[in-house]
XYZ file of C-alpha atoms in Angstrom:
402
model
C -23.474 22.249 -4.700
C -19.699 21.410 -4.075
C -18.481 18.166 -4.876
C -17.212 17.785 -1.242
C -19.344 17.844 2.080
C -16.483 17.438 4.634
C -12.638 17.740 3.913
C -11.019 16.543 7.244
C -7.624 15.559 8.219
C -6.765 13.260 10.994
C -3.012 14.764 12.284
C -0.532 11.739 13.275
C 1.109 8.921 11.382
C -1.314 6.413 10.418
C -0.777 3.406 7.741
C -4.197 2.283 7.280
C -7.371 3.154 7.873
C -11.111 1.682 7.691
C -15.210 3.074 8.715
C -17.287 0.454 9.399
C -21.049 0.157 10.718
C -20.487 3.720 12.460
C -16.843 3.001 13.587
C -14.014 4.460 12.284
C -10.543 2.291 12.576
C -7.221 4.122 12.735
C -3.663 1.702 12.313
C -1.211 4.039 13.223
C 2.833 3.236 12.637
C 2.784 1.420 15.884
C 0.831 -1.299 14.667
C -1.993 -0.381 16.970
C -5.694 -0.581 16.050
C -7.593 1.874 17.600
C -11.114 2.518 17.246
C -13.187 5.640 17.511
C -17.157 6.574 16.999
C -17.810 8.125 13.936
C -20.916 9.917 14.746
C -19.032 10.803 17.662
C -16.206 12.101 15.986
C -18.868 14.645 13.747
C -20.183 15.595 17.079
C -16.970 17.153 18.445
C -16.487 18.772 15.059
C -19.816 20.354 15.252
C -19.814 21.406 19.087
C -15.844 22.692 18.301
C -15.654 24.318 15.801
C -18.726 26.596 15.951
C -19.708 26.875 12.296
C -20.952 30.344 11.361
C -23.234 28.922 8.531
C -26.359 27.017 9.672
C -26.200 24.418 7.731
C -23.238 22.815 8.914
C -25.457 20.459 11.203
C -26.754 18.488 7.648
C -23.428 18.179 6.561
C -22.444 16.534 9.502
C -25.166 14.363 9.879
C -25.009 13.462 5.861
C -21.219 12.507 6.868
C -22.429 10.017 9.251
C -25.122 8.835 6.761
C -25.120 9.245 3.384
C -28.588 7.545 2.783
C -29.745 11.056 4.189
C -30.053 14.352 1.684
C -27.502 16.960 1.893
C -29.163 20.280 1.180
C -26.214 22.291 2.031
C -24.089 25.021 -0.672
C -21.424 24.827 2.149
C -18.579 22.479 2.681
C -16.430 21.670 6.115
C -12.888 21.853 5.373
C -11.298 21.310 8.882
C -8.920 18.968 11.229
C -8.212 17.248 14.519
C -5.247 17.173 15.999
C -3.484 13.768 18.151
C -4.820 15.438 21.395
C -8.174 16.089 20.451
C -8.461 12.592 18.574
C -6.953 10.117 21.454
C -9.925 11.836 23.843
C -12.365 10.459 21.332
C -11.144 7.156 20.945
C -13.178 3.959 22.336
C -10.556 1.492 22.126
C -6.806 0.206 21.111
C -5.458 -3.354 20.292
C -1.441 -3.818 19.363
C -1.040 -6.277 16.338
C 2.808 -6.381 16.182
C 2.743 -6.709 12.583
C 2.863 -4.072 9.498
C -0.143 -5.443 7.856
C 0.112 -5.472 3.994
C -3.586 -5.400 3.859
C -6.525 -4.982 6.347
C -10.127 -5.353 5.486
C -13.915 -5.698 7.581
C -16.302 -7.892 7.041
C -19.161 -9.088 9.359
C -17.644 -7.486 12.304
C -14.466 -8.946 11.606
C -11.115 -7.312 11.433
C -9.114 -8.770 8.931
C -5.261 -8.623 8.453
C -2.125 -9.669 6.531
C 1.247 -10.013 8.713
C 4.204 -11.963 8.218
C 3.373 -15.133 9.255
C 0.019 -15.386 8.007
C -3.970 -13.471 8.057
C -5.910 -13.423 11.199
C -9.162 -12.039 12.369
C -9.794 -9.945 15.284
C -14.235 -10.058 15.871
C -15.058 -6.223 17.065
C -18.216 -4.935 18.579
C -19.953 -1.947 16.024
C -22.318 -1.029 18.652
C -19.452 -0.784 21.694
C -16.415 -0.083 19.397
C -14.533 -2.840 20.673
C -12.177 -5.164 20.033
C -12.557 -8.637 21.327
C -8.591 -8.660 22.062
C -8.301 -12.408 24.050
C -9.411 -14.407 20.761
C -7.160 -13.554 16.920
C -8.384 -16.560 14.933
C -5.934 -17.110 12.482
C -7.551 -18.122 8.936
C -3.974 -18.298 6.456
C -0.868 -19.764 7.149
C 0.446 -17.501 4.404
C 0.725 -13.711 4.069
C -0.946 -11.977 1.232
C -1.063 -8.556 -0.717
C -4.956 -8.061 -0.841
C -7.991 -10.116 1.754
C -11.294 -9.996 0.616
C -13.843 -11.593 2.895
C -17.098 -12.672 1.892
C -20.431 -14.308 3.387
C -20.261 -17.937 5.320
C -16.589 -16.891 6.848
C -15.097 -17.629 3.568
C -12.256 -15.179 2.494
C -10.238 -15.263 -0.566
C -6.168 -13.996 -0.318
C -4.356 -13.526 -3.625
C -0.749 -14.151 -2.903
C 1.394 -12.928 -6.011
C 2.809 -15.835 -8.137
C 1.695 -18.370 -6.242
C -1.880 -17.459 -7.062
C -5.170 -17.266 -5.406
C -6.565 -18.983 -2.005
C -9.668 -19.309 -0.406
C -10.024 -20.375 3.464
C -13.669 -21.164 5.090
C -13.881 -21.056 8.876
C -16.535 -23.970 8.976
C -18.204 -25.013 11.938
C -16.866 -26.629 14.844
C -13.290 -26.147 13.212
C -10.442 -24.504 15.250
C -8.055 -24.359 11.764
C -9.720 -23.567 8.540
C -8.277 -25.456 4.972
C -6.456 -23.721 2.604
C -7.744 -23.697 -1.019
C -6.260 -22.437 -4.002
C -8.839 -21.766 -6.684
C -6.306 -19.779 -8.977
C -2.983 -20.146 -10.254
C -2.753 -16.502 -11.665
C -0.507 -14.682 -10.624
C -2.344 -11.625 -8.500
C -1.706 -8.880 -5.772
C -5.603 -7.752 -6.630
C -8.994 -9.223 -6.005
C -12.355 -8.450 -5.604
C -15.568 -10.477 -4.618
C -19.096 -9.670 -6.581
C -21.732 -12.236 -5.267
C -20.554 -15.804 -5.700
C -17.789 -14.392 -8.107
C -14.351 -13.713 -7.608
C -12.200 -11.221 -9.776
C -8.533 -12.355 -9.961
C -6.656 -8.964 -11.796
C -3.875 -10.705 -13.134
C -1.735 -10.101 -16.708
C -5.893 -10.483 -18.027
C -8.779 -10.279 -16.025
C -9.966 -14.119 -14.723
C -13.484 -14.295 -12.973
C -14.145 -17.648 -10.436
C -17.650 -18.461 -10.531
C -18.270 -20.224 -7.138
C -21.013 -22.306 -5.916
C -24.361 -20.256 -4.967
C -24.910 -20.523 -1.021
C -28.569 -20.811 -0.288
C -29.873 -18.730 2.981
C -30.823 -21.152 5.542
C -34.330 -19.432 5.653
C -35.223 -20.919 2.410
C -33.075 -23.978 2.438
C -36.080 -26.358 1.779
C -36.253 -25.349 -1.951
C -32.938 -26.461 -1.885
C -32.491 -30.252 -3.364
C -29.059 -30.957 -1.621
C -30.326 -29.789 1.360
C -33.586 -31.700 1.563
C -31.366 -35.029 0.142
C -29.376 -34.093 3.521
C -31.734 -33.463 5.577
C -33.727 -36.991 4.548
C -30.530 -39.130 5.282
C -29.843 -37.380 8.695
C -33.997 -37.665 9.384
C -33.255 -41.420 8.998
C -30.429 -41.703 11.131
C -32.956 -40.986 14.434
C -35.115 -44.127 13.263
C -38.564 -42.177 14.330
C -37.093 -41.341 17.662
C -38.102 -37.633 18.472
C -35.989 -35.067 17.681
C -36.336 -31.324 18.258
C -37.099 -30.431 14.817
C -34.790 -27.269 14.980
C -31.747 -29.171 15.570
C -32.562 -31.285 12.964
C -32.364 -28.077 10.575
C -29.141 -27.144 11.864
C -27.267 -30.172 11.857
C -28.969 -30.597 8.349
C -27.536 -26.610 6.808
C -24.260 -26.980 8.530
C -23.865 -30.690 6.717
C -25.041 -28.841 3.462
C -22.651 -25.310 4.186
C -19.766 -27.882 4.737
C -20.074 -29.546 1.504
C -21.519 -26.827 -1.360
C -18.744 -24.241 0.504
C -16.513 -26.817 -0.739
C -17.165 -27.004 -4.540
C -14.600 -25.870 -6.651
C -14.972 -22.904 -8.823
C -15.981 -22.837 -12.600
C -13.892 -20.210 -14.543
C -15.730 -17.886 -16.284
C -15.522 -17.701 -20.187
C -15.816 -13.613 -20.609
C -16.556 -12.035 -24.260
C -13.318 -10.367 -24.233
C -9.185 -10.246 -22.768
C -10.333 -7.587 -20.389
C -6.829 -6.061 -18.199
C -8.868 -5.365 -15.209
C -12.318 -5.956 -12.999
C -13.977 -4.818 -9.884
C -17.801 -4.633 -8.062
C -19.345 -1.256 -6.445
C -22.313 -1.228 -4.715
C -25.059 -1.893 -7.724
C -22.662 -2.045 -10.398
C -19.691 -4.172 -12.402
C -16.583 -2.726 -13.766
C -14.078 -4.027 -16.204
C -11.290 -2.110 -18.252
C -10.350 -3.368 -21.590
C -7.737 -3.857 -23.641
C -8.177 -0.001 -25.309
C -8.140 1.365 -21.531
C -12.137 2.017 -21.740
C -14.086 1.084 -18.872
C -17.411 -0.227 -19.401
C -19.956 -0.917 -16.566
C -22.983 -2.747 -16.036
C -25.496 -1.899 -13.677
C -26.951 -5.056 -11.530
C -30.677 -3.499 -11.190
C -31.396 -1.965 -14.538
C -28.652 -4.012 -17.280
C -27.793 -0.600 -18.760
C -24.196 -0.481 -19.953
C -21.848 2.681 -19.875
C -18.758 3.298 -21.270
C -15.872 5.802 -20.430
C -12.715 6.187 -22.174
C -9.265 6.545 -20.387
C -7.939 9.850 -21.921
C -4.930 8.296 -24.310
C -2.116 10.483 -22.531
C -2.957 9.028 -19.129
C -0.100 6.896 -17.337
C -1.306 3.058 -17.103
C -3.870 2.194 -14.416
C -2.466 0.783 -11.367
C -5.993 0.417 -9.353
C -9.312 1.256 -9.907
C -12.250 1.218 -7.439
C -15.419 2.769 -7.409
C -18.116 3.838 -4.684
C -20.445 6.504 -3.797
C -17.427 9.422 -3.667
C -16.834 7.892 -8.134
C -14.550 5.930 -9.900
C -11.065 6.387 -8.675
C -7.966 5.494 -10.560
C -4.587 5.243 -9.608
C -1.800 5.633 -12.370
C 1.849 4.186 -12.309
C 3.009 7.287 -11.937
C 1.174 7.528 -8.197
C -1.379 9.578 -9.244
C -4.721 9.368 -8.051
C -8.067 10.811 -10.390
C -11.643 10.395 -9.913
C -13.875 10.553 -13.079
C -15.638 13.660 -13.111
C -17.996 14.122 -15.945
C -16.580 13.152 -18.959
C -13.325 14.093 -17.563
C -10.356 12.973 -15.178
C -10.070 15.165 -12.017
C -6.752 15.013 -10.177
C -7.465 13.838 -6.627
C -3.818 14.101 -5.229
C -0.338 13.023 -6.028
C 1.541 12.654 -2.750
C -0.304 9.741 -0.921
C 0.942 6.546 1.082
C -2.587 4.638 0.121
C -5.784 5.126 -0.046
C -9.054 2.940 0.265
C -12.904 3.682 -0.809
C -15.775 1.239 0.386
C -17.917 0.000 -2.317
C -19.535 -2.349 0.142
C -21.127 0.382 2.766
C -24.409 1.226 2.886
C -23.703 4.375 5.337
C -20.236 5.404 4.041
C -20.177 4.730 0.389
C -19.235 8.312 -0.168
C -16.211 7.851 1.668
C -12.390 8.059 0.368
C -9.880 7.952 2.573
C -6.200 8.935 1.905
C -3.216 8.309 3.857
C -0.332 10.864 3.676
C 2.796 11.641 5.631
C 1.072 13.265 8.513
C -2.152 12.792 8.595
C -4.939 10.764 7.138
C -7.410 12.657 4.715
C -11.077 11.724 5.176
C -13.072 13.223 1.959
C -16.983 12.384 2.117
C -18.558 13.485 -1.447
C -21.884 14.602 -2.195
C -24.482 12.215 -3.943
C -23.881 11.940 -8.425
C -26.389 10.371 -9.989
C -23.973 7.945 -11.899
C -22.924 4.820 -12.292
C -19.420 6.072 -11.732
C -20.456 6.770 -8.507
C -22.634 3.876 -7.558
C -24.386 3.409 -4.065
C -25.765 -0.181 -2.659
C -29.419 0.198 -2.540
C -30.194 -3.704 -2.655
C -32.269 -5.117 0.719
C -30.690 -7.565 2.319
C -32.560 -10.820 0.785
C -33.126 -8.761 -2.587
C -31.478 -10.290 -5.731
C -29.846 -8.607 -8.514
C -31.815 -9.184 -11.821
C -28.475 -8.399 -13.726
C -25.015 -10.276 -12.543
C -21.876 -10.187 -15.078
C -24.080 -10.753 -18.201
C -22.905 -8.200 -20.085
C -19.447 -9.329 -20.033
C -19.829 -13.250 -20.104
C -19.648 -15.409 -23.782
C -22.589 -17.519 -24.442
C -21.701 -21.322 -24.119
């Protein structure tokens, strides 16, 4: 089986891209957002170009899904030009900035501009933007966003460090935190963890949320919930908004505890989270991973004539790493495969359930979507986790015992 299922590029001059929950978001140069059915998108490939092998039907539908099993020999190596694309697309919203990072998260489309990061909510089911409401959650621009549950999102800012901003309830203006005075233009969230990639690797331990579902087995909660029970004097009370008033009282205050820095078992340069697995690199340019379900450990060595990493992520399509040199490999075995070197950017999704075995790469021209076939590797690791299932392994491999 090839290594690639579909090869396509997107003519026109984009600067970012993003596929999320089905819908695939194009910012061209612009500075328009405009959205466009994936599934949609595979269709018109599939009715167009009239594949002569049979099979190209499960490639198509693995590329909208990559839970399914591809069982094709073939790959789809094809485009779309502007024309065909802007009869496809579902919707457009102008942000009149260039963003120096975008990023989605619970149906919200995040982004970096000069005066600050704002939010735009979008529809996955419609493909819509909600375009008369851009909540604006920093008063500061940074170099990477990554959102995470309970509308908290952290923004590392260069040498001024690391922020976090919660849009709490009932507030119009969320506070400004900073919870790291490294100097970084690279994080990542893992659970209630934060990796800060600064000179060394730093790792914010944050305050574990718990689900309101099971908030009774929570003791700050129930303390909460007690002293607001009190404040009604026996009077009756719908029971429900009781709970409400009692989680958002308890959101407010654990969403504001202050991080615990991690003390980790070595100096390592570099850290990131993919799906079921942890990554670090170390100071000898190895990169050792842990996986969250099982514990097992692997290592892989950086080949010693290799440039100095610049980025690493990893998903479903493997481990990408981009050198100094603006290169970009993917491990491949037990070796480095070149990927390309003449990009703009590119961006993987370690987060997706559906497109995991995505990588995107932006070019002069045109953006390059490559979805990969399944590996059975950690390099290459897929979110299989349920929604309310917890890891049995967190960042226990690379944490020193107090």
């Amino acid at each position: 089986m090839p290594n690639l299922a579909l090869d396509l590029n997107i003519e026109g001059d984009y600067i970012d891209s993003f596929i999320y929950s089905g819908v695939l978001y194009l910012l061209d140069s612009d500075f328009k957002f405009t959205s466009y059915s994936w599934n949609s998108l595979c269709n018109f490939l599939l009715e167009r170009n009239g594949f002569k092998f049979d099979d190209a039907r499960l490639i198509l539908a693995y590329s909208k899904d990559n839970r399914l099993i591809n069982a094709s020999t073939n790959k789809i190596d094809t485009s779309i030009s502007e024309g065909e694309l802007f009869s496809l697309r579902k919707d457009v919203v102008e942000i009149k900035t260039w963003p120096s990072d975008i990023n989605i998260f619970s149906n919200k489309l995040y982004f970096s501009g000069d005066d600050g990061v704002f939010f735009i909510n979008t529809n996955h089911l419609t493909a819509e933007f909600d375009k008369g409401h851009i909540q604006k959650v920093f008063g500061m621009k940074g170099f990477s966003i990554s959102p995470n549950t309970n509308n908290r999102i952290a923004l590392a800012v260069g040498r001024e460090g690391v922020f976090t901003s919660t849009l709490k309830y009932g507030l119009k203006t969320p506070s400004e935190v900073k919870v790291s005075d490294n100097s970084s233009i690279d994080i990542d969230w893992l659970d209630e963890s934060l990796f800060v990639n600064s000179d060394n690797l730093v790792v914010e331990k944050f305050h574990k949320i718990t689900q309101k579902k099971d908030a009774e087995s929570n003791d700050l909660f129930v303390k909460i919930k007690r002293e607001i029970e009190k404040e009604y004097d026996g009077a009756i009370v719908d029971s429900v908004k009781i709970l409400n008033s009692s989680y958002r009282k308890y959101l407010d205050i654990a969403l504001s505890y202050p991080p615990k820095t991690l003390r980790l078992n070595d100096n390592y340069r570099y850290g990131w989270s993919s799906g079921d697995c942890n990554f670090v690199l170390n100071k000898n340019n190895e990169i050792i991973v842990q996986n969250k379900m099982s514990g097992a450990v692997e290592r892989f060595a950086i080949p010693d004539d290799f440039s100095e990493p610049e980025k690493i992520r990893t998903s479903g399509c493997g481990t990408m790493i981009e050198s100094n040199e603006g290169l970009l490999f993917s491990i491949s075995g037990n070796d480095l495969e070149m990927i390309s070197n003449d990009f703009a950017s590119w961006r993987v999704f370690p987060r997706a359930k559906n497109h995991a075995n995505h990588l995107h790469l932006i070019n002069e021209d045109n953006i390059n979507i490559k979805v990969y076939n399944k590996k059975e590797s950690n390099f290459n690791s897929f979110l299989s986790r349920e929604k309310d299932e917890q890891y049995k392994y967190g960042m226990s491999g690379f944490i020193s015992e107090e």
